[in-house]
Amino acid sequence: MISHFLLQAAPITDSIANAATAVAGSTEVSVTENISYLEFLLKGGIMIYPLIVLLFFCIYVIIERYLSIRKVTKQDTNLISEVKMQLKTGRIDNAIMLCSRENTASGNILRSGVGIIGRPIGEIESVMEQTANVEIAQMEKGLGYLGLISGIAPILGFIGTISGVIKIFHTISNTGNLNIQTISGGLYEKMISSGAGLVVGVVAYSAYHLFNMMIDSFTLKVQRQTLEIINVIQEPQNGN
């Protein structure tokens, strides 16, 4: 009976040993197949390269626009009150000097109106509005690239995925070798292209709208300042 029991236990022991060997082998393979993020990204195919270029260009535009917009939209909280005080006392030259003290969009807009005091109010308001439009256009310079990237990047990623799927099925049709490993392995590599395109698109899309929000906020502040200056300029005329 003991020998019979040992004979039955032997296959079970062999099975456990084989399973342990298989687990160890799979662990070794997984360790061996560890790759860097860059190598993993480059498995996405040829479309990954233009997406990488678009990503770096997008980051450059974001940094450049942020620094530029932040610089020109910087506002001195005391500027508008000081300019109004100088205008009320009739010191127009001092008001112009205050507006020119800092090279900001707000100062340029105020200077354009204060510098032509004496002309009709409608003309002063029109000049300030035109100057504001020019300053806003300067802020929006380059934002079109972000809008373009946000639309192109996902499409490039999708094209990379589609071209990869076509290659997979072309290979299957030529070799007649259809198995889940071939299909899933090829698809996961090509889906990297779509994922990368979406990431680049989201970054560009978010930055585009955030910058537009900053510009809209600045535009609202400038409109309020323009109304305040126009009201101060009109006060002597109303008194007369």
PDB file of N, CA and C in Angstrom, residues 103-138:
ATOM      1  N   ASN A 103       6.297  98.979 -18.619  1.00  0.00           N
ATOM      2  CA  ASN A 103       5.942  98.584 -19.981  1.00  0.00           C
ATOM      3  C   ASN A 103       4.941  97.419 -19.935  1.00  0.00           C
ATOM      4  N   THR A 104       3.688  97.780 -19.619  1.00  0.00           N
ATOM      5  CA  THR A 104       2.628  96.783 -19.545  1.00  0.00           C
ATOM      6  C   THR A 104       1.512  97.162 -20.503  1.00  0.00           C
ATOM      7  N   ALA A 105       0.670  96.192 -20.809  1.00  0.00           N
ATOM      8  CA  ALA A 105      -0.438  96.449 -21.721  1.00  0.00           C
ATOM      9  C   ALA A 105      -1.411  97.458 -21.123  1.00  0.00           C
ATOM     10  N   SER A 106      -1.663  97.348 -19.836  1.00  0.00           N
ATOM     11  CA  SER A 106      -2.582  98.276 -19.185  1.00  0.00           C
ATOM     12  C   SER A 106      -2.044  99.705 -19.249  1.00  0.00           C
ATOM     13  N   GLY A 107      -0.736  99.873 -18.986  1.00  0.00           N
ATOM     14  CA  GLY A 107      -0.140 101.204 -19.048  1.00  0.00           C
ATOM     15  C   GLY A 107      -0.174 101.784 -20.449  1.00  0.00           C
ATOM     16  N   ASN A 108       0.065 100.943 -21.452  1.00  0.00           N
ATOM     17  CA  ASN A 108       0.032 101.426 -22.842  1.00  0.00           C
ATOM     18  C   ASN A 108      -1.363 101.884 -23.243  1.00  0.00           C
ATOM     19  N   ILE A 109      -2.373 101.169 -22.772  1.00  0.00           N
ATOM     20  CA  ILE A 109      -3.750 101.527 -23.112  1.00  0.00           C
ATOM     21  C   ILE A 109      -4.133 102.844 -22.455  1.00  0.00           C
ATOM     22  N   LEU A 110      -3.769 102.998 -21.190  1.00  0.00           N
ATOM     23  CA  LEU A 110      -4.081 104.253 -20.498  1.00  0.00           C
ATOM     24  C   LEU A 110      -3.327 105.418 -21.122  1.00  0.00           C
ATOM     25  N   ARG A 111      -2.064 105.204 -21.476  1.00  0.00           N
ATOM     26  CA  ARG A 111      -1.265 106.277 -22.072  1.00  0.00           C
ATOM     27  C   ARG A 111      -1.838 106.745 -23.401  1.00  0.00           C
ATOM     28  N   SER A 112      -2.377 105.785 -24.180  1.00  0.00           N
ATOM     29  CA  SER A 112      -2.935 106.161 -25.481  1.00  0.00           C
ATOM     30  C   SER A 112      -4.133 107.088 -25.331  1.00  0.00           C
ATOM     31  N   GLY A 113      -4.884 106.930 -24.250  1.00  0.00           N
ATOM     32  CA  GLY A 113      -6.034 107.821 -24.037  1.00  0.00           C
ATOM     33  C   GLY A 113      -5.645 109.122 -23.379  1.00  0.00           C
ATOM     34  N   VAL A 114      -4.780 109.042 -22.369  1.00  0.00           N
ATOM     35  CA  VAL A 114      -4.377 110.251 -21.646  1.00  0.00           C
ATOM     36  C   VAL A 114      -3.579 111.178 -22.556  1.00  0.00           C
ATOM     37  N   GLY A 115      -2.819 110.621 -23.485  1.00  0.00           N
ATOM     38  CA  GLY A 115      -1.969 111.427 -24.345  1.00  0.00           C
ATOM     39  C   GLY A 115      -2.717 112.295 -25.330  1.00  0.00           C
ATOM     40  N   ILE A 116      -3.993 112.032 -25.573  1.00  0.00           N
ATOM     41  CA  ILE A 116      -4.755 112.834 -26.544  1.00  0.00           C
ATOM     42  C   ILE A 116      -5.912 113.562 -25.859  1.00  0.00           C
ATOM     43  N   ILE A 117      -5.769 113.803 -24.555  1.00  0.00           N
ATOM     44  CA  ILE A 117      -6.810 114.555 -23.856  1.00  0.00           C
ATOM     45  C   ILE A 117      -6.941 115.947 -24.479  1.00  0.00           C
ATOM     46  N   GLY A 118      -8.150 116.340 -24.707  1.00  0.00           N
ATOM     47  CA  GLY A 118      -8.436 117.594 -25.399  1.00  0.00           C
ATOM     48  C   GLY A 118      -9.221 117.334 -26.668  1.00  0.00           C
ATOM     49  N   ARG A 119      -9.094 116.135 -27.173  1.00  0.00           N
ATOM     50  CA  ARG A 119      -9.894 115.750 -28.337  1.00  0.00           C
ATOM     51  C   ARG A 119     -11.268 115.250 -27.858  1.00  0.00           C
ATOM     52  N   PRO A 120     -12.195 115.033 -28.789  1.00  0.00           N
ATOM     53  CA  PRO A 120     -13.522 114.557 -28.383  1.00  0.00           C
ATOM     54  C   PRO A 120     -13.447 113.230 -27.614  1.00  0.00           C
ATOM     55  N   ILE A 121     -14.375 113.078 -26.659  1.00  0.00           N
ATOM     56  CA  ILE A 121     -14.392 111.881 -25.825  1.00  0.00           C
ATOM     57  C   ILE A 121     -14.535 110.615 -26.670  1.00  0.00           C
ATOM     58  N   GLY A 122     -15.348 110.680 -27.696  1.00  0.00           N
ATOM     59  CA  GLY A 122     -15.534 109.516 -28.556  1.00  0.00           C
ATOM     60  C   GLY A 122     -14.230 109.089 -29.215  1.00  0.00           C
ATOM     61  N   GLU A 123     -13.419 110.073 -29.631  1.00  0.00           N
ATOM     62  CA  GLU A 123     -12.139 109.758 -30.249  1.00  0.00           C
ATOM     63  C   GLU A 123     -11.167 109.156 -29.236  1.00  0.00           C
ATOM     64  N   ILE A 124     -11.148 109.702 -28.017  1.00  0.00           N
ATOM     65  CA  ILE A 124     -10.274 109.154 -26.972  1.00  0.00           C
ATOM     66  C   ILE A 124     -10.653 107.714 -26.663  1.00  0.00           C
ATOM     67  N   GLU A 125     -11.934 107.478 -26.524  1.00  0.00           N
ATOM     68  CA  GLU A 125     -12.398 106.118 -26.223  1.00  0.00           C
ATOM     69  C   GLU A 125     -12.076 105.156 -27.352  1.00  0.00           C
ATOM     70  N   SER A 126     -12.215 105.626 -28.594  1.00  0.00           N
ATOM     71  CA  SER A 126     -11.910 104.781 -29.747  1.00  0.00           C
ATOM     72  C   SER A 126     -10.427 104.426 -29.808  1.00  0.00           C
ATOM     73  N   VAL A 127      -9.549 105.398 -29.517  1.00  0.00           N
ATOM     74  CA  VAL A 127      -8.111 105.146 -29.539  1.00  0.00           C
ATOM     75  C   VAL A 127      -7.730 104.131 -28.466  1.00  0.00           C
ATOM     76  N   MET A 128      -8.295 104.279 -27.276  1.00  0.00           N
ATOM     77  CA  MET A 128      -8.003 103.331 -26.196  1.00  0.00           C
ATOM     78  C   MET A 128      -8.486 101.929 -26.549  1.00  0.00           C
ATOM     79  N   GLU A 129      -9.636 101.859 -27.193  1.00  0.00           N
ATOM     80  CA  GLU A 129     -10.164 100.554 -27.595  1.00  0.00           C
ATOM     81  C   GLU A 129      -9.282  99.900 -28.655  1.00  0.00           C
ATOM     82  N   GLN A 130      -8.820 100.684 -29.616  1.00  0.00           N
ATOM     83  CA  GLN A 130      -7.943 100.145 -30.646  1.00  0.00           C
ATOM     84  C   GLN A 130      -6.607  99.685 -30.050  1.00  0.00           C
ATOM     85  N   THR A 131      -6.075 100.452 -29.111  1.00  0.00           N
ATOM     86  CA  THR A 131      -4.829 100.056 -28.454  1.00  0.00           C
ATOM     87  C   THR A 131      -5.022  98.758 -27.678  1.00  0.00           C
ATOM     88  N   ALA A 132      -6.172  98.638 -27.014  1.00  0.00           N
ATOM     89  CA  ALA A 132      -6.470  97.408 -26.283  1.00  0.00           C
ATOM     90  C   ALA A 132      -6.548  96.206 -27.229  1.00  0.00           C
ATOM     91  N   ASN A 133      -7.139  96.418 -28.395  1.00  0.00           N
ATOM     92  CA  ASN A 133      -7.225  95.325 -29.372  1.00  0.00           C
ATOM     93  C   ASN A 133      -5.844  94.886 -29.845  1.00  0.00           C
ATOM     94  N   VAL A 134      -4.949  95.865 -30.034  1.00  0.00           N
ATOM     95  CA  VAL A 134      -3.584  95.539 -30.459  1.00  0.00           C
ATOM     96  C   VAL A 134      -2.865  94.752 -29.371  1.00  0.00           C
ATOM     97  N   GLU A 135      -3.005  95.196 -28.115  1.00  0.00           N
ATOM     98  CA  GLU A 135      -2.345  94.496 -27.009  1.00  0.00           C
ATOM     99  C   GLU A 135      -2.881  93.079 -26.847  1.00  0.00           C
ATOM    100  N   ILE A 136      -4.181  92.904 -26.991  1.00  0.00           N
ATOM    101  CA  ILE A 136      -4.778  91.571 -26.872  1.00  0.00           C
ATOM    102  C   ILE A 136      -4.326  90.667 -28.015  1.00  0.00           C
ATOM    103  N   ALA A 137      -4.216  91.255 -29.216  1.00  0.00           N
ATOM    104  CA  ALA A 137      -3.730  90.469 -30.351  1.00  0.00           C
ATOM    105  C   ALA A 137      -2.295  89.991 -30.123  1.00  0.00           C
ATOM    106  N   GLN A 138      -1.479  90.833 -29.483  1.00  0.00           N
ATOM    107  CA  GLN A 138      -0.112  90.435 -29.154  1.00  0.00           C
ATOM    108  C   GLN A 138      -0.105  89.278 -28.147  1.00  0.00           C
TER     109      GLN A 138
END
